[in-house]
Short mmCIF file of N, CA and C and ligand atoms in Angstrom, two decimals:
data_model
loop_
_atom_site.label_atom_id
_atom_site.label_comp_id
_atom_site.label_asym_id
_atom_site.label_seq_id
_atom_site.Cartn_x
_atom_site.Cartn_y
_atom_site.Cartn_z
N MET A 1127 160.91 103.90 -156.11
CA MET A 1127 159.82 103.67 -156.21
C MET A 1127 158.67 104.55 -155.77
N CYS A 1128 159.33 105.34 -154.54
CA CYS A 1128 158.74 106.46 -153.72
C CYS A 1128 158.48 107.67 -155.01
N HIS A 1129 159.50 107.82 -155.60
CA HIS A 1129 159.48 109.04 -156.42
C HIS A 1129 158.81 108.64 -157.55
N ARG A 1130 158.33 107.39 -158.10
CA ARG A 1130 157.48 107.24 -159.37
C ARG A 1130 156.22 107.10 -158.81
N ASN A 1131 155.86 106.90 -157.49
CA ASN A 1131 154.69 107.15 -157.02
C ASN A 1131 154.17 108.53 -157.22
N LEU A 1132 155.15 109.17 -156.32
CA LEU A 1132 154.94 110.76 -156.16
C LEU A 1132 154.41 111.39 -157.68
N LEU A 1133 155.48 110.87 -158.42
CA LEU A 1133 155.02 111.72 -159.96
C LEU A 1133 154.12 111.17 -160.49
N GLY A 1134 153.63 109.99 -160.37
CA GLY A 1134 152.59 109.17 -161.15
C GLY A 1134 151.27 109.73 -160.53
N TYR A 1135 151.43 110.01 -159.25
CA TYR A 1135 150.00 109.74 -158.60
C TYR A 1135 149.68 111.21 -158.29
N PHE A 1136 150.79 111.78 -157.88
CA PHE A 1136 150.64 113.69 -157.84
C PHE A 1136 151.15 114.57 -158.37
N ILE A 1137 152.23 114.55 -159.00
CA ILE A 1137 152.75 115.60 -159.91
C ILE A 1137 152.37 115.70 -161.06
N LEU A 1138 152.32 114.21 -161.84
CA LEU A 1138 151.80 115.01 -163.23
C LEU A 1138 150.43 115.09 -163.37
N PRO A 1139 149.47 114.44 -162.93
CA PRO A 1139 148.14 114.87 -162.29
C PRO A 1139 148.20 115.92 -162.55
N ALA A 1140 148.18 116.51 -161.34
CA ALA A 1140 148.46 118.11 -160.70
C ALA A 1140 149.14 119.05 -162.10
N MET A 1141 150.12 118.68 -162.46
CA MET A 1141 150.52 119.15 -163.85
C MET A 1141 149.41 119.29 -164.98
N MET A 1142 149.04 118.47 -165.21
CA MET A 1142 147.81 118.20 -166.14
C MET A 1142 146.82 119.11 -166.02
N ALA A 1143 146.33 118.99 -164.70
CA ALA A 1143 144.90 119.88 -164.14
C ALA A 1143 145.34 121.47 -164.64
N VAL A 1144 146.60 121.63 -164.34
CA VAL A 1144 146.96 122.95 -164.22
C VAL A 1144 146.83 123.30 -165.79
N VAL A 1145 147.67 122.69 -166.87
CA VAL A 1145 147.51 122.56 -168.34
C VAL A 1145 146.07 122.65 -168.63
N SER A 1146 145.27 121.92 -168.26
CA SER A 1146 143.92 121.87 -168.84
C SER A 1146 143.33 123.06 -168.34
N ILE A 1147 143.40 123.44 -167.36
CA ILE A 1147 142.60 124.81 -166.82
C ILE A 1147 142.90 125.87 -167.46
N ALA A 1148 144.52 125.77 -167.74
CA ALA A 1148 144.74 126.88 -168.63
C ALA A 1148 144.26 126.94 -169.95
N ALA A 1149 144.22 125.82 -170.54
CA ALA A 1149 144.26 125.97 -172.05
C ALA A 1149 142.57 125.82 -172.37
N CYS A 1150 141.77 125.24 -171.33
CA CYS A 1150 140.04 125.42 -171.32
C CYS A 1150 139.05 126.63 -170.61
N ALA A 1151 139.76 126.97 -169.90
CA ALA A 1151 139.18 128.07 -168.90
C ALA A 1151 138.48 129.09 -169.86
N PRO A 1152 139.33 129.75 -171.08
CA PRO A 1152 138.50 131.10 -171.53
C PRO A 1152 137.96 130.63 -172.58
N ARG A 1153 137.57 129.11 -172.87
CA ARG A 1153 136.74 129.09 -174.11
C ARG A 1153 135.60 128.39 -173.18
N GLN A 1154 135.84 127.79 -172.56
CA GLN A 1154 134.46 127.50 -172.27
C GLN A 1154 133.04 128.14 -171.13
N SER A 1155 133.59 128.93 -170.85
CA SER A 1155 132.79 129.61 -169.77
C SER A 1155 132.54 131.19 -171.03
N ILE A 1156 131.47 132.19 -170.85
CA ILE A 1156 131.86 133.30 -171.45
C ILE A 1156 131.47 134.19 -170.21
N GLU A 1157 131.06 133.73 -168.80
CA GLU A 1157 130.98 134.81 -167.93
C GLU A 1157 131.73 135.30 -167.55
N ASN A 1158 132.81 135.28 -167.95
CA ASN A 1158 134.09 136.52 -167.74
C ASN A 1158 134.64 137.24 -168.94
N LYS A 1159 133.50 136.88 -170.18
CA LYS A 1159 133.89 137.63 -171.38
C LYS A 1159 132.37 138.55 -171.51
N GLU A 1160 133.22 140.25 -171.63
CA GLU A 1160 131.97 141.20 -172.11
C GLU A 1160 131.41 141.00 -173.45
N ARG A 1161 130.41 141.56 -173.49
CA ARG A 1161 129.65 141.28 -174.64
C ARG A 1161 130.09 142.73 -175.44
N LEU A 1162 129.53 143.38 -176.36
CA LEU A 1162 130.10 144.50 -177.05
C LEU A 1162 130.14 145.76 -175.94
N PRO A 1163 130.64 146.64 -176.46
CA PRO A 1163 130.62 147.89 -175.55
C PRO A 1163 128.98 148.17 -175.27
N PRO A 1164 128.34 148.09 -174.17
CA PRO A 1164 127.23 148.65 -173.99
C PRO A 1164 126.82 149.75 -174.99
N SER A 1165 127.66 150.79 -175.27
CA SER A 1165 127.26 152.09 -175.95
C SER A 1165 126.74 151.59 -177.56
N VAL A 1166 127.15 150.21 -178.10
CA VAL A 1166 126.90 149.96 -179.60
C VAL A 1166 125.72 148.72 -179.58
N MET A 1167 125.55 148.36 -178.14
CA MET A 1167 124.36 147.58 -178.00
C MET A 1167 123.22 147.79 -179.28
N LYS A 1168 122.85 148.84 -179.04
CA LYS A 1168 121.68 149.29 -179.65
C LYS A 1168 121.82 149.40 -181.04
N GLU A 1169 122.65 149.87 -181.70
CA GLU A 1169 122.95 150.02 -183.16
C GLU A 1169 123.23 148.23 -183.63
N ALA A 1170 124.18 147.28 -183.03
CA ALA A 1170 124.13 145.99 -182.88
C ALA A 1170 122.89 145.43 -183.16
N LEU A 1171 122.09 145.54 -182.30
CA LEU A 1171 120.67 144.96 -182.17
C LEU A 1171 119.82 145.39 -183.32
N SER A 1172 120.32 146.50 -183.90
CA SER A 1172 119.51 146.85 -184.90
C SER A 1172 119.70 146.06 -186.13
N TYR A 1173 120.66 145.45 -186.37
CA TYR A 1173 121.27 144.69 -187.54
C TYR A 1173 120.82 143.17 -187.74
N LYS A 1174 119.87 143.41 -189.08
CA LYS A 1174 119.22 142.22 -189.09
C LYS A 1174 119.51 141.26 -190.25
N SER A 1175 119.44 140.30 -190.28
CA SER A 1175 119.58 139.27 -191.64
C SER A 1175 118.62 139.58 -192.51
N PRO A 1176 119.14 139.56 -193.77
CA PRO A 1176 117.97 139.62 -194.75
C PRO A 1176 117.78 138.41 -195.24
N PHE A 1177 118.19 137.58 -194.69
CA PHE A 1177 117.35 136.31 -195.01
C PHE A 1177 116.73 135.81 -193.67
N GLY A 1178 116.54 136.77 -193.15
CA GLY A 1178 115.80 136.27 -191.64
C GLY A 1178 116.41 135.56 -190.53
N GLU A 1179 116.18 135.24 -189.75
CA GLU A 1179 117.15 134.76 -188.40
C GLU A 1179 118.19 133.74 -188.76
N ALA A 1180 119.31 134.29 -188.56
CA ALA A 1180 120.32 133.12 -188.92
C ALA A 1180 120.19 131.90 -188.51
N ARG A 1181 119.31 131.49 -187.55
CA ARG A 1181 119.59 130.28 -186.76
C ARG A 1181 118.58 129.35 -187.80
N THR A 1182 117.54 130.18 -188.63
CA THR A 1182 116.37 129.02 -189.71
C THR A 1182 116.94 129.49 -191.02
N ALA A 1183 118.15 129.84 -191.55
CA ALA A 1183 118.20 130.20 -192.79
C ALA A 1183 118.44 129.00 -193.65
N GLN A 1184 118.17 128.91 -195.09
CA GLN A 1184 117.97 127.93 -195.84
C GLN A 1184 119.52 127.16 -195.75
N PRO A 1185 118.88 125.88 -196.37
CA PRO A 1185 120.38 125.62 -196.50
C PRO A 1185 121.93 125.90 -197.39
N GLU A 1186 120.93 126.51 -198.59
CA GLU A 1186 122.05 127.27 -199.55
C GLU A 1186 122.56 128.44 -198.88
N ILE A 1187 122.21 128.83 -198.33
CA ILE A 1187 122.73 130.32 -197.46
C ILE A 1187 123.86 129.25 -196.51
N VAL A 1188 123.34 128.76 -196.02
CA VAL A 1188 124.42 127.82 -194.73
C VAL A 1188 125.53 127.36 -195.78
N ALA A 1189 125.46 127.01 -196.79
CA ALA A 1189 126.25 126.30 -197.73
C ALA A 1189 127.37 127.37 -198.58
N ALA A 1190 126.48 128.29 -198.85
CA ALA A 1190 127.29 129.54 -199.08
C ALA A 1190 128.25 130.03 -197.53
N GLY A 1191 127.78 130.09 -196.84
CA GLY A 1191 128.36 130.58 -195.89
C GLY A 1191 129.75 129.71 -195.20
N LYS A 1192 129.62 128.74 -195.43
CA LYS A 1192 130.39 127.93 -194.83
C LYS A 1192 131.58 127.83 -195.91
N ALA A 1193 131.22 127.75 -197.08
CA ALA A 1193 132.14 128.43 -198.28
C ALA A 1193 133.50 129.58 -197.97
N LEU A 1194 132.48 130.56 -197.55
CA LEU A 1194 132.96 131.74 -197.09
C LEU A 1194 133.85 131.76 -195.97
N TYR A 1195 133.45 131.02 -195.06
CA TYR A 1195 133.81 131.09 -193.77
C TYR A 1195 135.72 130.09 -193.50
N GLU A 1196 135.35 129.13 -194.88
CA GLU A 1196 136.44 128.61 -195.12
C GLU A 1196 137.28 128.95 -195.99
N GLY A 1197 136.96 129.77 -196.97
CA GLY A 1197 137.58 130.26 -198.17
C GLY A 1197 138.01 132.00 -197.83
N LYS A 1198 137.41 132.60 -199.02
CA LYS A 1198 137.35 134.22 -198.79
C LYS A 1198 137.63 134.60 -197.41
N GLY A 1199 136.78 134.76 -196.68
CA GLY A 1199 136.57 135.40 -195.30
C GLY A 1199 137.84 134.85 -194.29
N ARG A 1200 138.29 133.73 -194.46
CA ARG A 1200 139.63 133.03 -193.68
C ARG A 1200 138.92 133.20 -192.02
N CYS A 1201 138.04 132.68 -191.60
CA CYS A 1201 137.49 132.83 -190.36
C CYS A 1201 138.17 131.03 -190.05
N SER A 1202 138.01 130.33 -190.60
CA SER A 1202 139.09 129.09 -189.95
C SER A 1202 140.45 129.22 -189.74
N PHE A 1203 140.79 130.27 -190.14
CA PHE A 1203 142.40 130.51 -189.75
C PHE A 1203 142.70 130.25 -188.74
N CYS A 1204 141.77 131.31 -187.74
CA CYS A 1204 141.75 131.35 -186.14
C CYS A 1204 140.73 130.60 -185.64
N HIS A 1205 139.35 130.72 -185.92
CA HIS A 1205 138.24 130.01 -185.30
C HIS A 1205 138.11 128.28 -185.87
N GLY A 1206 138.79 128.04 -186.56
CA GLY A 1206 139.21 126.57 -187.08
C GLY A 1206 138.05 126.15 -187.87
N ILE A 1207 138.22 125.20 -188.70
CA ILE A 1207 137.23 124.39 -189.34
C ILE A 1207 136.35 123.69 -188.83
N SER A 1208 136.73 123.50 -187.23
CA SER A 1208 135.45 122.97 -186.28
C SER A 1208 134.92 123.64 -185.80
N GLY A 1209 134.95 125.22 -185.60
CA GLY A 1209 134.60 126.52 -184.95
C GLY A 1209 134.89 126.19 -183.43
N GLN A 1210 135.90 125.47 -183.35
CA GLN A 1210 136.38 125.44 -181.94
C GLN A 1210 137.27 126.76 -181.16
N GLY A 1211 137.45 127.31 -182.47
CA GLY A 1211 138.73 128.35 -182.14
C GLY A 1211 140.00 127.84 -181.84
N ASP A 1212 140.31 126.54 -182.64
CA ASP A 1212 141.23 125.99 -183.11
C ASP A 1212 142.22 126.05 -184.03
N GLY A 1213 141.89 126.87 -185.10
CA GLY A 1213 142.31 127.00 -186.46
C GLY A 1213 144.12 127.29 -185.99
N PRO A 1214 144.70 127.12 -187.18
CA PRO A 1214 146.55 127.42 -187.23
C PRO A 1214 146.92 128.78 -186.78
N GLY A 1215 146.00 129.58 -186.66
CA GLY A 1215 146.23 131.13 -186.28
C GLY A 1215 145.86 131.22 -184.76
N ALA A 1216 145.44 130.50 -184.10
CA ALA A 1216 144.86 130.67 -182.70
C ALA A 1216 145.83 130.58 -181.67
N SER A 1217 146.80 129.95 -182.06
CA SER A 1217 148.09 129.72 -180.84
C SER A 1217 148.70 130.91 -180.62
N VAL A 1218 148.73 131.81 -181.42
CA VAL A 1218 149.47 133.05 -181.22
C VAL A 1218 148.42 134.19 -180.42
N GLN A 1219 147.28 133.81 -180.48
CA GLN A 1219 146.52 134.71 -179.72
C GLN A 1219 146.06 134.26 -178.22
N GLN A 1220 146.96 133.87 -177.22
CA GLN A 1220 146.85 133.26 -176.08
C GLN A 1220 145.65 134.52 -175.19
N GLU A 1221 146.36 135.58 -175.25
CA GLU A 1221 145.06 136.25 -174.58
C GLU A 1221 143.78 136.72 -174.68
N HIS A 1222 143.64 136.46 -176.03
CA HIS A 1222 142.11 136.68 -176.41
C HIS A 1222 142.21 135.42 -177.31
N PRO A 1223 141.60 134.37 -176.94
CA PRO A 1223 141.59 133.23 -178.15
C PRO A 1223 140.24 133.48 -178.90
N PRO A 1224 140.58 132.94 -180.16
CA PRO A 1224 139.04 133.08 -180.72
C PRO A 1224 137.81 132.14 -180.03
N ARG A 1225 136.76 132.89 -180.26
CA ARG A 1225 135.41 132.00 -179.54
C ARG A 1225 135.36 130.64 -180.02
N ASP A 1226 135.00 129.90 -179.12
CA ASP A 1226 134.35 128.64 -179.67
C ASP A 1226 133.45 128.70 -179.65
N PHE A 1227 133.20 128.70 -181.24
CA PHE A 1227 131.61 128.62 -181.54
C PHE A 1227 130.64 127.58 -181.50
N THR A 1228 131.34 126.28 -180.93
CA THR A 1228 130.50 125.08 -180.72
C THR A 1228 129.96 125.47 -179.38
N ASN A 1229 130.37 125.94 -178.83
CA ASN A 1229 129.63 126.47 -177.03
C ASN A 1229 128.24 126.85 -177.23
N CYS A 1230 127.34 126.19 -177.32
CA CYS A 1230 126.06 126.47 -177.42
C CYS A 1230 125.35 127.68 -176.24
N ALA A 1231 126.57 127.81 -174.90
CA ALA A 1231 125.83 128.71 -174.13
C ALA A 1231 126.18 130.03 -174.84
N PHE A 1232 127.19 130.42 -175.23
CA PHE A 1232 127.94 131.53 -176.00
C PHE A 1232 126.99 131.93 -177.21
N GLN A 1233 126.21 130.60 -178.01
CA GLN A 1233 125.59 131.11 -178.92
C GLN A 1233 124.13 131.95 -178.60
N LYS A 1234 123.44 131.27 -177.58
CA LYS A 1234 122.63 131.32 -177.00
C LYS A 1234 122.33 132.83 -176.31
N GLU A 1235 124.01 133.45 -176.04
CA GLU A 1235 124.14 134.50 -175.10
C GLU A 1235 123.68 135.64 -176.26
N ARG A 1236 124.37 135.37 -177.50
CA ARG A 1236 124.47 136.39 -178.70
C ARG A 1236 123.60 136.32 -179.62
N GLU A 1237 123.05 137.62 -179.89
CA GLU A 1237 121.74 137.89 -181.25
C GLU A 1237 122.58 137.88 -182.48
N ASP A 1238 122.20 137.63 -183.72
CA ASP A 1238 122.88 137.63 -184.85
C ASP A 1238 123.47 139.10 -184.91
N GLY A 1239 122.63 140.19 -184.76
CA GLY A 1239 123.53 141.43 -185.00
C GLY A 1239 124.64 141.69 -184.00
N GLU A 1240 124.63 141.27 -182.58
CA GLU A 1240 126.01 140.96 -182.05
C GLU A 1240 127.21 140.59 -182.74
N LEU A 1241 126.85 139.40 -183.23
CA LEU A 1241 127.82 138.38 -184.25
C LEU A 1241 128.49 139.57 -185.47
N PHE A 1242 127.34 140.01 -186.03
CA PHE A 1242 127.30 140.51 -187.26
C PHE A 1242 128.21 142.23 -187.08
N TRP A 1243 127.98 142.55 -185.58
CA TRP A 1243 128.64 144.18 -185.65
C TRP A 1243 130.37 143.79 -185.43
N ILE A 1244 130.71 142.40 -184.92
CA ILE A 1244 132.07 142.35 -184.36
C ILE A 1244 132.99 142.19 -185.87
N MET A 1245 131.96 141.49 -186.58
CA MET A 1245 132.58 141.20 -188.41
C MET A 1245 132.90 142.71 -188.87
N LYS A 1246 132.14 143.49 -188.62
CA LYS A 1246 132.38 144.86 -189.21
C LYS A 1246 133.22 145.88 -188.60
N TYR A 1247 133.47 145.72 -187.31
CA TYR A 1247 133.96 146.73 -186.68
C TYR A 1247 135.27 145.91 -186.02
N GLY A 1248 135.10 144.56 -186.04
CA GLY A 1248 136.32 143.83 -185.04
C GLY A 1248 136.18 144.24 -183.74
N SER A 1249 137.27 143.22 -182.92
CA SER A 1249 137.03 143.55 -181.42
C SER A 1249 138.51 144.11 -181.07
N SER A 1250 138.79 145.11 -180.56
CA SER A 1250 139.72 145.88 -180.40
C SER A 1250 140.48 145.69 -179.73
N GLY A 1251 141.81 145.41 -180.21
CA GLY A 1251 143.26 144.63 -179.11
C GLY A 1251 143.25 143.19 -179.41
N THR A 1252 142.23 142.60 -180.07
CA THR A 1252 142.44 141.33 -180.47
C THR A 1252 142.98 141.03 -181.86
N GLY A 1253 142.89 140.00 -182.27
CA GLY A 1253 142.97 139.39 -183.80
C GLY A 1253 142.03 139.58 -184.44
N MET A 1254 140.93 139.78 -183.76
CA MET A 1254 139.45 139.83 -184.53
C MET A 1254 139.75 141.19 -185.41
N GLN A 1255 139.98 141.15 -186.68
CA GLN A 1255 139.78 142.51 -187.35
C GLN A 1255 138.70 142.72 -187.87
N ARG A 1256 138.38 144.01 -188.39
CA ARG A 1256 137.15 144.21 -188.95
C ARG A 1256 136.94 143.70 -190.66
N LEU A 1257 136.05 142.84 -190.85
CA LEU A 1257 135.99 142.03 -191.99
C LEU A 1257 135.07 142.35 -193.25
N ILE A 1258 134.14 143.67 -192.63
CA ILE A 1258 133.11 144.23 -193.41
C ILE A 1258 133.27 145.33 -193.66
N PRO A 1259 133.39 145.90 -194.50
CA PRO A 1259 132.95 145.34 -195.99
C PRO A 1259 134.45 145.00 -196.77
N ASP A 1260 135.47 145.00 -196.15
CA ASP A 1260 136.96 145.05 -196.98
C ASP A 1260 137.15 143.76 -197.54
N THR A 1261 136.77 142.71 -196.82
CA THR A 1261 136.93 140.97 -197.14
C THR A 1261 135.68 140.36 -197.44
N LEU A 1262 134.67 141.04 -196.83
CA LEU A 1262 133.54 140.41 -197.39
C LEU A 1262 132.37 141.52 -197.13
N SER A 1263 131.23 141.37 -198.31
CA SER A 1263 130.12 142.54 -198.21
C SER A 1263 129.23 142.26 -197.15
N GLU A 1264 128.10 143.01 -196.96
CA GLU A 1264 127.40 142.83 -195.86
C GLU A 1264 126.71 141.33 -195.85
N GLU A 1265 126.18 141.33 -197.22
CA GLU A 1265 125.18 140.16 -197.88
C GLU A 1265 126.03 139.14 -197.28
N GLU A 1266 127.55 138.72 -198.02
CA GLU A 1266 128.31 137.87 -197.37
C GLU A 1266 128.38 137.49 -196.13
N GLY A 1267 128.71 138.62 -195.08
CA GLY A 1267 128.87 138.25 -193.97
C GLY A 1267 127.73 137.72 -193.08
N TRP A 1268 126.39 137.79 -194.08
CA TRP A 1268 125.01 137.74 -193.09
C TRP A 1268 125.01 135.85 -193.42
N LYS A 1269 125.72 135.68 -194.35
CA LYS A 1269 125.54 133.79 -194.86
C LYS A 1269 126.95 133.54 -194.01
N VAL A 1270 127.71 133.84 -193.40
CA VAL A 1270 128.98 133.38 -192.41
C VAL A 1270 127.88 133.49 -191.11
N VAL A 1271 127.06 134.11 -190.52
CA VAL A 1271 126.45 134.36 -189.87
C VAL A 1271 125.76 133.11 -189.32
N ALA A 1272 125.10 132.73 -190.75
CA ALA A 1272 124.45 131.73 -190.65
C ALA A 1272 124.97 130.16 -190.38
N TYR A 1273 125.92 130.51 -190.86
CA TYR A 1273 126.86 129.07 -191.11
C TYR A 1273 127.54 128.71 -189.75
N VAL A 1274 127.59 130.11 -188.55
CA VAL A 1274 128.37 130.16 -187.48
C VAL A 1274 127.03 129.68 -186.43
N ARG A 1275 125.91 129.80 -186.78
CA ARG A 1275 125.22 129.58 -185.74
C ARG A 1275 124.72 127.81 -185.98
N THR A 1276 125.33 127.68 -186.93
CA THR A 1276 125.51 125.98 -187.26
C THR A 1276 126.29 125.05 -186.31
N PHE A 1277 127.00 125.59 -185.82
CA PHE A 1277 128.15 124.93 -184.81
C PHE A 1277 127.89 124.48 -183.82
N CYS A 1278 127.04 125.25 -183.10
CA CYS A 1278 126.07 124.45 -182.10
C CYS A 1278 124.99 123.51 -182.52
N ALA A 1279 125.12 122.44 -182.46
CA ALA A 1279 123.90 121.40 -183.32
C ALA A 1279 122.79 121.51 -182.59
N ALA A 1280 122.91 121.53 -181.27
CA ALA A 1280 121.58 121.58 -180.42
C ALA A 1280 120.97 122.32 -180.39
N GLN A 1281 120.81 123.70 -181.18
CA GLN A 1281 119.98 124.89 -181.02
C GLN A 1281 118.96 124.81 -182.12
N SER A 1282 118.03 125.90 -181.96
CA SER A 1282 117.31 125.85 -182.68
C SER A 1282 115.65 125.01 -182.71
C1 HEC B 2141 142.98 136.73 -187.57
C2 HEC B 2141 142.56 135.78 -186.37
C3 HEC B 2141 140.87 135.57 -186.58
C4 HEC B 2141 140.13 135.80 -188.01
C5 HEC B 2141 141.00 135.38 -188.99
C6 HEC B 2141 138.70 136.03 -187.76
N1 HEC B 2141 138.77 135.77 -186.32
FE1 HEC B 2141 136.69 136.00 -185.30
N2 HEC B 2141 137.89 136.45 -183.55
C7 HEC B 2141 139.27 136.20 -183.52
C8 HEC B 2141 139.29 136.34 -181.94
C9 HEC B 2141 140.71 136.30 -181.59
C10 HEC B 2141 138.12 136.69 -181.47
C11 HEC B 2141 137.77 136.90 -179.87
C12 HEC B 2141 137.94 138.94 -179.70
C13 HEC B 2141 137.69 139.11 -178.55
O1 HEC B 2141 138.25 138.12 -177.31
O2 HEC B 2141 137.40 139.82 -177.90
C14 HEC B 2141 137.01 137.00 -182.45
C15 HEC B 2141 136.06 137.10 -182.12
C16 HEC B 2141 134.61 136.94 -183.20
C17 HEC B 2141 133.61 137.12 -183.01
C18 HEC B 2141 133.19 137.55 -181.58
C19 HEC B 2141 132.42 136.25 -180.56
C20 HEC B 2141 131.90 136.62 -179.36
O3 HEC B 2141 132.56 136.65 -178.36
O4 HEC B 2141 131.05 137.64 -179.35
C21 HEC B 2141 132.66 136.73 -183.98
C22 HEC B 2141 131.61 136.40 -184.11
C23 HEC B 2141 133.91 136.14 -185.09
N3 HEC B 2141 135.34 136.34 -184.55
C24 HEC B 2141 134.00 135.89 -186.43
C25 HEC B 2141 134.37 135.81 -187.28
C26 HEC B 2141 134.15 135.55 -188.47
C27 HEC B 2141 132.61 135.26 -189.41
C28 HEC B 2141 135.32 135.76 -189.21
C29 HEC B 2141 135.60 135.37 -190.78
C30 HEC B 2141 134.72 136.33 -191.64
C31 HEC B 2141 136.34 135.81 -188.71
N4 HEC B 2141 135.72 135.93 -186.91
C32 HEC B 2141 138.14 135.84 -188.73
C33 HEC B 2141 140.37 135.99 -184.66
C34 HEC B 2141 139.61 136.01 -185.89
#
């Protein structure tokens, strides 16, 4: 009896708390996450979408971006169809998990050019490879950025 109580009321919840902290901490906040290297920020911010601001892109641009995200670009393999960073390839990247794109705080923090820069140069030391121009053209990249913006439903 005593053991069951201990397990039920203390040990199990404690273990679950530890597990959920470990699983969620890197995804939920972005405070501990550096932006791009300061030396490239100016370049990154100079990149502008040919379709105007990604958040206000036309529905057909967003639809094309979705097709590329889930298809040729293979973004969903790591970032997940849901955008939460839960794709099948995400579990092997514990140390640098793919960003949760549904986190509106993250979306607010990043300019379009910063997202584009990462796709162009990758994030060194992580699973995020450079994808432009090898996998996607620049124009396709901007379509994907427009789609990535839609993961935070509350924005714009
Ligand atoms: C092999 C796995 C993988 C694939 C495929 C992948 N990513 Fe990533 N991506 C990551 C990881 C891991 C990170 C986090 C890198 C870090 O911690 O610096 C990341 C980071 C990013 C970021 C930066 C987020 C931030 O913190 O500013 C963007 C934007 C991004 N990915 C977009 C894409 C897009 C768009 C595609 C498809 C065209 C894609 N990624 C494909 C693994 C992947």
